[in-house]
mmCIF file of C-alpha atoms in Angstrom:
data_model
loop_
_atom_site.group_PDB
_atom_site.id
_atom_site.type_symbol
_atom_site.label_atom_id
_atom_site.label_comp_id
_atom_site.label_asym_id
_atom_site.label_seq_id
_atom_site.Cartn_x
_atom_site.Cartn_y
_atom_site.Cartn_z
ATOM 1 C CA MET A 155 106.653 -0.092 6.906
ATOM 2 C CA SER A 156 103.540 -1.039 4.674
ATOM 3 C CA CYS A 157 101.111 1.552 3.100
ATOM 4 C CA PHE A 158 97.745 0.998 2.140
ATOM 5 C CA PRO A 159 97.796 2.077 -1.483
ATOM 6 C CA PHE A 160 95.414 4.913 -2.625
ATOM 7 C CA ASN A 161 95.172 4.327 -6.212
ATOM 8 C CA ARG A 162 92.115 2.120 -5.335
ATOM 9 C CA ILE A 163 90.425 4.331 -3.012
ATOM 10 C CA ILE A 164 87.862 2.569 -0.693
ATOM 11 C CA GLN A 165 84.450 3.503 -1.593
ATOM 12 C CA ASP A 166 81.711 4.367 0.973
ATOM 13 C CA THR A 167 79.630 1.264 1.375
ATOM 14 C CA ILE A 168 76.452 0.347 3.100
ATOM 15 C CA MET A 169 76.647 -2.630 5.515
ATOM 16 C CA LEU A 170 74.110 -5.116 4.779
ATOM 17 C CA PRO A 171 72.056 -6.433 7.903
ATOM 18 C CA LEU A 172 73.286 -9.760 8.990
ATOM 19 C CA VAL A 173 70.398 -12.037 9.805
ATOM 20 C CA LEU A 174 70.658 -14.422 13.127
ATOM 21 C CA LEU A 175 70.813 -18.320 12.568
ATOM 22 C CA PHE A 176 66.929 -19.262 12.331
ATOM 23 C CA ALA A 177 65.929 -15.876 11.911
ATOM 24 C CA SER A 178 65.853 -16.238 7.846
ATOM 25 C CA ALA A 179 63.210 -13.968 6.422
ATOM 26 C CA LEU A 180 60.473 -14.601 3.671
ATOM 27 C CA ALA A 181 59.427 -12.044 1.283
ATOM 28 C CA SER A 182 55.743 -12.677 0.785
ATOM 29 C CA GLY A 183 52.424 -11.094 0.101
ATOM 30 C CA PRO A 184 51.284 -8.278 -2.014
ATOM 31 C CA PRO A 185 53.574 -5.077 -2.469
ATOM 32 C CA ILE A 186 53.394 -2.514 0.458
ATOM 33 C CA THR A 187 52.879 0.897 -0.589
ATOM 34 C CA ILE A 188 55.051 3.582 0.828
ATOM 35 C CA GLU A 189 53.733 6.796 1.047
ATOM 36 C CA ASN A 190 57.226 8.890 1.609
ATOM 37 C CA PRO A 191 59.821 6.925 -0.522
ATOM 38 C CA GLU A 192 62.514 9.295 0.979
ATOM 39 C CA VAL A 193 62.410 7.395 4.126
ATOM 40 C CA CYS A 194 63.839 4.394 2.355
ATOM 41 C CA VAL A 195 67.019 6.352 1.852
ATOM 42 C CA ASP A 196 66.929 7.378 5.453
ATOM 43 C CA GLU A 197 66.264 3.886 6.849
ATOM 44 C CA ASN A 198 69.075 2.212 4.448
ATOM 45 C CA GLY A 199 66.106 0.521 2.293
ATOM 46 C CA TYR A 200 64.556 -1.477 5.342
ATOM 47 C CA LEU A 201 61.216 -0.282 7.177
ATOM 48 C CA PRO A 202 59.650 -1.738 10.299
ATOM 49 C CA GLY A 203 56.384 -3.709 9.470
ATOM 50 C CA ILE A 204 54.667 -2.096 12.398
ATOM 51 C CA ASP A 205 54.564 1.084 10.860
ATOM 52 C CA ASN A 206 53.320 -0.303 7.661
ATOM 53 C CA GLY A 207 50.155 -2.202 8.557
ATOM 54 C CA LEU A 208 52.033 -5.377 9.673
ATOM 55 C CA ASP A 209 53.021 -6.791 12.937
ATOM 56 C CA CYS A 210 56.156 -6.532 14.799
ATOM 57 C CA CYS A 211 57.982 -9.738 13.499
ATOM 58 C CA ALA A 212 57.874 -8.143 9.911
ATOM 59 C CA PHE A 213 59.569 -5.722 7.986
ATOM 60 C CA VAL A 214 59.442 -4.024 4.248
ATOM 61 C CA VAL A 215 62.365 -4.074 2.016
ATOM 62 C CA CYS A 216 62.212 -1.087 -0.455
ATOM 63 C CA ASP A 217 61.885 -1.687 -3.945
ATOM 64 C CA ALA A 218 64.217 0.516 -5.843
ATOM 65 C CA ALA A 219 63.018 -0.651 -9.270
ATOM 66 C CA ARG A 220 59.728 1.082 -8.368
ATOM 67 C CA LEU A 221 61.806 4.353 -7.007
ATOM 68 C CA ASN A 222 60.786 3.225 -3.481
ATOM 69 C CA LYS A 223 57.221 3.673 -3.918
ATOM 70 C CA THR A 224 56.283 0.194 -2.802
ATOM 71 C CA GLY A 225 58.432 -2.589 -0.902
ATOM 72 C CA PHE A 226 58.213 -6.249 -0.229
ATOM 73 C CA GLN A 227 57.099 -7.853 2.824
ATOM 74 C CA GLY A 228 59.346 -9.957 5.026
ATOM 75 C CA ALA A 229 58.995 -11.989 8.021
ATOM 76 C CA CYS A 230 61.252 -12.884 10.831
ATOM 77 C CA MET A 231 61.258 -16.719 11.342
ATOM 78 C CA GLY A 232 62.243 -19.036 14.466
ATOM 79 C CA GLY A 233 60.703 -16.789 17.076
ATOM 80 C CA THR A 234 62.706 -13.918 16.280
ATOM 81 C CA VAL A 235 61.392 -10.200 15.949
ATOM 82 C CA TRP A 236 62.344 -7.344 13.767
ATOM 83 C CA ASN A 237 64.897 -4.997 15.362
ATOM 84 C CA ASN A 238 64.669 -1.685 13.564
ATOM 85 C CA ASP A 239 67.656 -0.212 15.132
ATOM 86 C CA LEU A 240 70.137 -2.912 13.829
ATOM 87 C CA LYS A 241 67.994 -3.957 10.730
ATOM 88 C CA VAL A 242 67.906 -7.514 11.695
ATOM 89 C CA CYS A 243 65.649 -10.263 12.761
ATOM 90 C CA ASP A 244 66.672 -10.429 16.664
ATOM 91 C CA ASP A 245 66.195 -12.256 19.890
ATOM 92 C CA PRO A 246 62.962 -11.054 21.388
ATOM 93 C CA LYS A 247 64.725 -10.022 24.388
ATOM 94 C CA TYR A 248 66.247 -7.224 22.972
ATOM 95 C CA VAL A 249 63.201 -5.823 21.347
ATOM 96 C CA PRO A 250 60.974 -6.041 24.539
ATOM 97 C CA ASP A 251 57.805 -4.187 22.736
ATOM 98 C CA CYS A 252 57.562 -7.029 20.570
ATOM 99 C CA ASP A 253 55.783 -10.303 21.544
ATOM 100 C CA PRO A 254 56.389 -12.899 18.904
ATOM 101 C CA THR A 255 53.523 -14.818 19.889
ATOM 102 C CA THR A 256 51.105 -12.330 18.555
ATOM 103 C CA CYS A 257 52.754 -12.279 14.975
ATOM 104 C CA VAL A 258 51.328 -14.285 11.923
ATOM 105 C CA VAL A 259 54.457 -15.984 10.464
ATOM 106 C CA PRO A 260 54.166 -17.869 7.270
ATOM 107 C CA LYS A 261 54.865 -21.456 7.413
ATOM 108 C CA ARG A 262 58.008 -22.815 5.610
ATOM 109 C CA THR A 263 58.215 -26.463 4.010
ATOM 110 C CA GLY A 264 61.033 -28.657 3.173
ATOM 111 C CA ALA A 265 59.045 -31.108 1.244
ATOM 112 C CA PRO A 266 60.145 -32.050 -2.037
ATOM 113 C CA CYS A 267 58.152 -31.618 -5.287
ATOM 114 C CA ALA A 268 56.635 -34.654 -6.234
ATOM 115 C CA ASP A 269 56.973 -34.150 -9.995
ATOM 116 C CA ALA A 270 59.834 -33.487 -12.193
ATOM 117 C CA GLN A 271 60.641 -29.827 -12.599
ATOM 118 C CA PRO A 272 60.595 -27.534 -14.309
ATOM 119 C CA SER A 273 57.598 -28.615 -16.511
ATOM 120 C CA GLY A 274 56.316 -26.564 -19.396
ATOM 121 C CA THR A 275 54.277 -24.328 -17.037
ATOM 122 C CA THR A 276 55.396 -25.126 -13.363
ATOM 123 C CA CYS A 277 58.513 -25.174 -11.553
ATOM 124 C CA CYS A 278 60.088 -25.416 -7.713
ATOM 125 C CA VAL A 279 62.991 -23.591 -6.223
ATOM 126 C CA GLY A 280 65.952 -25.642 -5.854
ATOM 127 C CA GLN A 281 65.221 -27.766 -8.765
ATOM 128 C CA ASN A 282 68.214 -29.124 -10.952
ATOM 129 C CA PRO A 283 66.791 -31.517 -13.770
ATOM 130 C CA ASP A 284 70.435 -32.574 -14.651
ATOM 131 C CA GLN A 285 70.813 -34.054 -11.023
ATOM 132 C CA GLY A 286 67.298 -35.379 -10.946
ATOM 133 C CA ILE A 287 66.254 -33.029 -7.911
ATOM 134 C CA ASN A 288 62.702 -31.753 -8.184
ATOM 135 C CA GLY A 289 63.168 -28.954 -5.913
ATOM 136 C CA TYR A 290 60.858 -28.189 -2.883
ATOM 137 C CA GLU A 291 57.422 -26.911 -2.548
ATOM 138 C CA PRO A 292 55.606 -24.863 -3.032
ATOM 139 C CA VAL A 293 54.994 -25.282 -6.839
ATOM 140 C CA PHE A 294 55.005 -22.211 -8.777
ATOM 141 C CA THR A 295 52.996 -21.994 -11.937
ATOM 142 C CA ALA A 296 53.634 -19.050 -14.701
ATOM 143 C CA GLY A 297 50.826 -16.872 -15.219
ATOM 144 C CA PRO A 298 49.084 -15.590 -18.243
ATOM 145 C CA SER A 299 50.295 -11.937 -17.832
ATOM 146 C CA GLU A 300 53.684 -10.612 -18.295
ATOM 147 C CA GLY A 301 55.777 -11.252 -15.239
ATOM 148 C CA GLY A 302 52.807 -13.094 -13.584
ATOM 149 C CA TYR A 303 52.960 -16.271 -11.542
ATOM 150 C CA TYR A 304 50.883 -18.297 -9.282
ATOM 151 C CA VAL A 305 51.900 -19.979 -6.018
ATOM 152 C CA GLY A 306 50.580 -23.450 -6.459
ATOM 153 C CA SER A 307 49.531 -25.361 -9.384
ATOM 154 C CA ASP A 308 45.910 -24.834 -9.265
ATOM 155 C CA VAL A 309 45.595 -21.643 -10.869
ATOM 156 C CA ASP A 310 41.755 -21.719 -10.833
ATOM 157 C CA ILE A 311 41.920 -20.651 -6.918
ATOM 158 C CA GLU A 312 45.023 -19.087 -6.762
ATOM 159 C CA LEU A 313 45.424 -15.140 -7.128
ATOM 160 C CA GLU A 314 48.217 -14.223 -9.767
ATOM 161 C CA SER A 315 51.119 -12.375 -8.173
ATOM 162 C CA PHE A 316 53.582 -10.401 -10.320
ATOM 163 C CA CYS A 317 57.204 -10.131 -10.325
ATOM 164 C CA PRO A 318 58.835 -6.424 -9.554
ATOM 165 C CA PHE A 319 58.858 -3.789 -12.046
ATOM 166 C CA GLY A 320 61.040 -4.709 -15.137
ATOM 167 C CA GLN A 321 61.276 -8.477 -14.239
ATOM 168 C CA ILE A 322 59.903 -11.542 -15.573
ATOM 169 C CA PHE A 323 59.167 -14.955 -14.480
ATOM 170 C CA VAL A 324 61.469 -17.581 -15.546
ATOM 171 C CA LEU A 325 60.580 -21.160 -15.043
ATOM 172 C CA GLU A 326 64.219 -22.574 -15.653
ATOM 173 C CA ASP A 327 65.440 -20.547 -12.365
ATOM 174 C CA CYS A 328 61.861 -20.590 -11.051
ATOM 175 C CA CYS A 329 62.134 -16.924 -9.900
ATOM 176 C CA CYS A 330 61.859 -13.327 -11.176
ATOM 177 C CA GLU A 331 64.736 -11.786 -13.187
ATOM 178 C CA TYR A 332 65.186 -8.802 -15.077
ATOM 179 C CA GLU A 333 64.970 -9.227 -18.847
ATOM 180 C CA PHE A 334 68.111 -8.339 -20.341
ATOM 181 C CA VAL A 335 68.948 -7.483 -24.011
ATOM 182 C CA GLU A 336 72.560 -8.790 -24.749
ATOM 183 C CA ASP A 337 74.927 -6.532 -26.443
ATOM 184 C CA ALA A 338 75.324 -7.411 -30.275
ATOM 185 C CA ILE A 339 78.908 -7.866 -29.893
ATOM 186 C CA CYS A 340 78.892 -9.764 -26.389
ATOM 187 C CA ALA A 341 76.276 -12.151 -27.991
ATOM 188 C CA GLU A 342 78.451 -13.383 -30.898
ATOM 189 C CA ASP A 343 80.190 -16.071 -28.884
ATOM 190 C CA PRO A 344 78.440 -17.086 -25.722
ATOM 191 C CA GLU A 345 81.673 -19.054 -24.537
ATOM 192 C CA SER A 346 83.722 -15.834 -24.291
ATOM 193 C CA PHE A 347 83.637 -12.635 -22.473
ATOM 194 C CA PHE A 348 86.421 -11.052 -24.317
ATOM 195 C CA PHE A 349 86.364 -9.522 -27.797
ATOM 196 C CA ALA A 350 88.816 -7.285 -29.854
ATOM 197 C CA ASN A 351 87.814 -3.824 -30.022
ATOM 198 C CA PRO A 352 86.475 -2.938 -33.507
ATOM 199 C CA ASP A 353 87.434 0.735 -33.168
ATOM 200 C CA ASP A 354 91.007 -0.246 -31.782
ATOM 201 C CA PRO A 355 91.675 -4.037 -32.463
ATOM 202 C CA CYS A 356 95.494 -3.846 -31.547
ATOM 203 C CA CYS A 357 95.733 -1.823 -28.443
ATOM 204 C CA SER A 358 92.415 -2.421 -26.328
ATOM 205 C CA PHE A 359 89.821 -5.272 -26.058
ATOM 206 C CA LEU A 360 86.369 -5.336 -24.879
ATOM 207 C CA GLN A 361 85.369 -7.193 -21.511
ATOM 208 C CA CYS A 362 81.601 -8.005 -21.559
ATOM 209 C CA TRP A 363 79.667 -7.810 -18.553
ATOM 210 C CA ALA A 364 78.462 -10.947 -16.695
ATOM 211 C CA ASN A 365 74.665 -10.428 -18.161
ATOM 212 C CA ARG A 366 76.253 -9.403 -21.668
ATOM 213 C CA THR A 367 74.269 -6.316 -21.727
ATOM 214 C CA GLY A 368 77.311 -4.238 -22.243
ATOM 215 C CA TYR A 369 81.136 -4.169 -21.944
ATOM 216 C CA ASP A 370 84.126 -2.195 -20.548
ATOM 217 C CA THR A 371 86.835 -1.218 -22.731
ATOM 218 C CA LEU A 372 90.409 -2.139 -21.525
ATOM 219 C CA ASN A 373 93.863 -1.149 -22.766
ATOM 220 C CA CYS A 374 96.818 -3.586 -23.161
ATOM 221 C CA MET A 375 99.797 -2.273 -21.404
ATOM 222 C CA GLY A 376 102.333 -0.276 -23.406
ATOM 223 C CA GLY A 377 104.418 -2.363 -25.661
ATOM 224 C CA SER A 378 101.667 -5.336 -26.116
ATOM 225 C CA VAL A 379 98.773 -5.777 -28.429
ATOM 226 C CA TYR A 380 95.455 -7.828 -28.142
ATOM 227 C CA ASN A 381 95.777 -11.463 -29.304
ATOM 228 C CA ALA A 382 92.130 -12.438 -30.120
ATOM 229 C CA GLU A 383 92.970 -16.131 -30.501
ATOM 230 C CA ASN A 384 94.483 -16.464 -26.868
ATOM 231 C CA GLN A 385 92.129 -13.715 -25.562
ATOM 232 C CA THR A 386 95.123 -12.157 -23.769
ATOM 233 C CA CYS A 387 97.452 -8.985 -24.224
ATOM 234 C CA ASP A 388 100.425 -10.496 -26.136
ATOM 235 C CA THR A 389 103.805 -9.585 -27.605
ATOM 236 C CA ILE A 390 103.657 -7.944 -31.029
ATOM 237 C CA TYR A 391 105.661 -10.629 -32.608
ATOM 238 C CA ASN A 392 102.663 -13.110 -31.867
ATOM 239 C CA VAL A 393 99.859 -10.969 -33.540
ATOM 240 C CA MET A 394 100.872 -10.688 -37.121
ATOM 241 C CA ASP A 395 98.084 -8.188 -37.853
ATOM 242 C CA CYS A 396 99.422 -5.877 -35.296
ATOM 243 C CA MET A 397 103.078 -5.950 -35.938
ATOM 244 C CA GLU A 398 103.000 -2.373 -36.899
ATOM 245 C CA ALA A 399 100.919 -1.023 -34.071
ATOM 246 C CA VAL A 400 102.454 1.325 -31.398
ATOM 247 C CA CYS A 401 100.380 1.050 -28.189
ATOM 248 C CA ASP A 402 101.588 3.682 -25.726
ATOM 249 C CA ASN A 403 98.766 3.398 -22.789
ATOM 250 C CA ASP A 404 99.636 5.289 -19.725
ATOM 251 C CA PHE A 405 99.735 3.075 -16.677
ATOM 252 C CA THR A 406 101.208 5.539 -14.035
ATOM 253 C CA ASP A 407 99.386 7.349 -11.251
ATOM 254 C CA PRO A 408 98.555 10.848 -12.231
ATOM 255 C CA PRO A 409 101.092 13.250 -10.701
ATOM 256 C CA CYS A 410 100.024 15.609 -7.710
ATOM 257 C CA ASP A 411 99.172 19.171 -8.791
ATOM 258 C CA ASP A 412 100.852 22.220 -6.730
ATOM 259 C CA SER A 413 97.523 23.285 -5.444
ATOM 260 C CA GLY A 414 98.386 22.445 -1.769
ATOM 261 C CA LEU A 415 94.568 21.821 -1.135
ATOM 262 C CA GLY A 416 95.500 19.442 1.685
ATOM 263 C CA ASP A 417 97.864 17.939 4.014
ATOM 264 C CA CYS A 418 99.615 15.686 1.646
ATOM 265 C CA CYS A 419 98.974 14.267 -1.828
ATOM 266 C CA ARG A 420 99.365 10.655 -3.429
ATOM 267 C CA ALA A 421 98.487 9.427 -6.867
ATOM 268 C CA GLY A 422 96.884 12.952 -7.876
ATOM 269 C CA THR A 423 94.703 12.812 -4.728
ATOM 270 C CA TRP A 424 94.951 15.361 -2.004
ATOM 271 C CA PHE A 425 94.191 14.098 1.548
ATOM 272 C CA ASN A 426 93.459 15.647 5.201
ATOM 273 C CA ALA A 427 94.226 14.033 8.524
ATOM 274 C CA VAL A 428 91.438 14.105 11.100
ATOM 275 C CA ALA A 429 92.789 15.696 14.247
ATOM 276 C CA ASP A 430 90.480 13.967 16.681
ATOM 277 C CA ASP A 431 90.721 10.549 15.007
ATOM 278 C CA PRO A 432 93.829 9.152 13.504
ATOM 279 C CA ILE A 433 91.794 6.183 11.980
ATOM 280 C CA GLN A 434 89.922 8.779 9.656
ATOM 281 C CA TYR A 435 91.067 10.907 6.808
ATOM 282 C CA GLU A 436 89.330 13.397 4.220
ATOM 283 C CA ILE A 437 89.649 13.108 0.626
ATOM 284 C CA VAL A 438 90.049 16.921 -0.184
ATOM 285 C CA ALA A 439 90.431 16.974 -4.066
ATOM 286 C CA GLY A 440 91.504 14.673 -7.038
ATOM 287 C CA GLN A 441 90.099 11.212 -8.526
ATOM 288 C CA GLY A 442 89.461 9.657 -5.256
ATOM 289 C CA LYS A 443 86.906 12.322 -4.137
ATOM 290 C CA GLY A 444 84.231 11.159 -6.475
ATOM 291 C CA GLU A 445 81.134 12.745 -8.050
ATOM 292 C CA SER A 446 79.210 12.221 -4.909
ATOM 293 C CA SER A 447 80.673 14.836 -2.985
ATOM 294 C CA PRO A 448 79.494 18.451 -3.628
ATOM 295 C CA SER A 449 82.086 21.016 -4.523
ATOM 296 C CA GLY A 450 83.911 22.444 -1.440
ATOM 297 C CA VAL A 451 82.772 19.406 0.700
ATOM 298 C CA ASN A 452 85.505 16.773 1.872
ATOM 299 C CA ARG A 453 84.915 13.099 1.403
ATOM 300 C CA LEU A 454 85.503 11.317 4.805
ATOM 301 C CA SER A 455 86.716 7.640 4.852
ATOM 302 C CA CYS A 456 88.467 5.459 7.235
ATOM 303 C CA CYS A 457 91.677 3.420 7.376
ATOM 304 C CA PRO A 458 91.110 -0.345 7.212
ATOM 305 C CA VAL A 459 92.268 -3.164 9.437
ATOM 306 C CA ASN A 460 95.214 -5.065 7.765
ATOM 307 C CA MET A 461 95.475 -8.748 7.163
ATOM 308 C CA ALA A 462 97.105 -9.234 10.533
ATOM 309 C CA GLY A 463 94.151 -7.589 12.161
ATOM 310 C CA GLU A 464 95.995 -4.493 13.215
ATOM 311 C CA GLN A 465 94.054 -1.191 12.823
ATOM 312 C CA MET A 466 96.200 1.143 10.483
ATOM 313 C CA GLU A 467 96.120 4.875 10.913
ATOM 314 C CA PHE A 468 96.519 7.917 8.460
ATOM 315 C CA ASN A 469 99.985 9.133 8.124
ATOM 316 C CA ALA A 470 99.780 12.515 6.440
ATOM 317 C CA THR A 471 103.554 12.854 6.571
ATOM 318 C CA PRO A 472 104.400 14.313 2.859
ATOM 319 C CA GLY A 473 105.752 11.359 0.875
ATOM 320 C CA ILE A 474 104.006 8.801 2.751
ATOM 321 C CA CYS A 475 100.411 9.999 2.808
ATOM 322 C CA CYS A 476 98.693 6.745 3.492
ATOM 323 C CA CYS A 477 97.101 4.360 5.915
ATOM 324 C CA GLU A 478 99.655 2.397 7.824
ATOM 325 C CA VAL A 479 100.133 0.500 11.153
ATOM 326 C CA PRO A 480 101.611 3.269 13.590
ATOM 327 C CA ALA A 481 105.082 2.581 14.419
ATOM 328 C CA GLU A 482 104.337 2.036 18.282
ATOM 329 C CA ALA A 483 102.135 -1.002 17.288
ATOM 330 C CA LEU A 484 105.131 -2.507 15.462
#
C-alpha cells in the first residue's frame, strides 16, 4: 500500500489550453481594450475575438500586467478557428458557426534574415550570433520610446509598437522583457545562485531567484552548517568558522491538533472524504488549506493518477488519511 504524501499539497492549477498541430497562434496588432476586466477571470484569460471586434478565427489574451484592461490579439493558423469552449484553435467542423475562409489571418514567413543579427538597432527572432544564425524575418527595430519597437527596418513608414506595461524591448533576445532590478546580494557573483545568509551565516543560506531580483532563505538540516566554499550544507568539522554553531532546525511535519475538524488528519492538516466521489477530498483546516479559502469554506481537491496510470482514491481511515490505489484494484 503506497500513499501520496500530503506534506506537499497539490495546489489548484489552471490547465493551459493545448493548441492543435498547425494551429499555432500569432500575437499581433495593437492592444484590445477590454471593457469589463472581470470577464478575463471568468474566461481563464482567453476571450473570443468575435466579441472584441475581430473575426471568428481570432482570440484575445488578457494582459494581467495591465489589470486585464487590455489584451493581445491572437490568430488561429492553418485553417483552424477559435473554439471558445475549449480555449483552443480547433478544426472548423467543431465550430460550425465559423467559416475560416472569412477570416483575415496574418502570413508567416520562414525566410532567414539577410544580415547578421542583432545589429546596433535591429534584431530577428531566433538569432544566435555565436552559431552564425541570423534569425528569421521580420526584422525588428528598437524604437526611440521606452519599450517601443518597429516591425521592419524602415522606421520612416512603420508605426511604432510598444511592449506591454512594465517591459522593455531587448535587442539581444529580440523580444519584450520585464526590466528586473537585481538584488545586491544576488548580483555579487553572477556565476552563483547560493550565498551565505549575512544574518545567520552558519545555519542558513540564501538561494537567489532565476532573475536575481530576490532570494529565498533556506535552513541547513539540524547538525549541519552552511559551507560557503562548496555552496552546500556540510558537517561542522569542514567549516572552521561554524565549529561552535548549534543549528537545531526542525524538519518534522507539524503534529495534528485535537480539534477533530475533519474525518482524519495528516501532517497537521485535517481532511474530509467526499461521499459521492472517492477521488475527491476536502482540505478542512491546517497548512494545506491555504489563504485562498475563506474561513469556514473547505478547499476541494482531487487524488492524482500514480506512475502506473492507476487512479488513486482518498482513504480517510485514521492513520492512513491519504490518496492510495484502492485494494480491489491491486
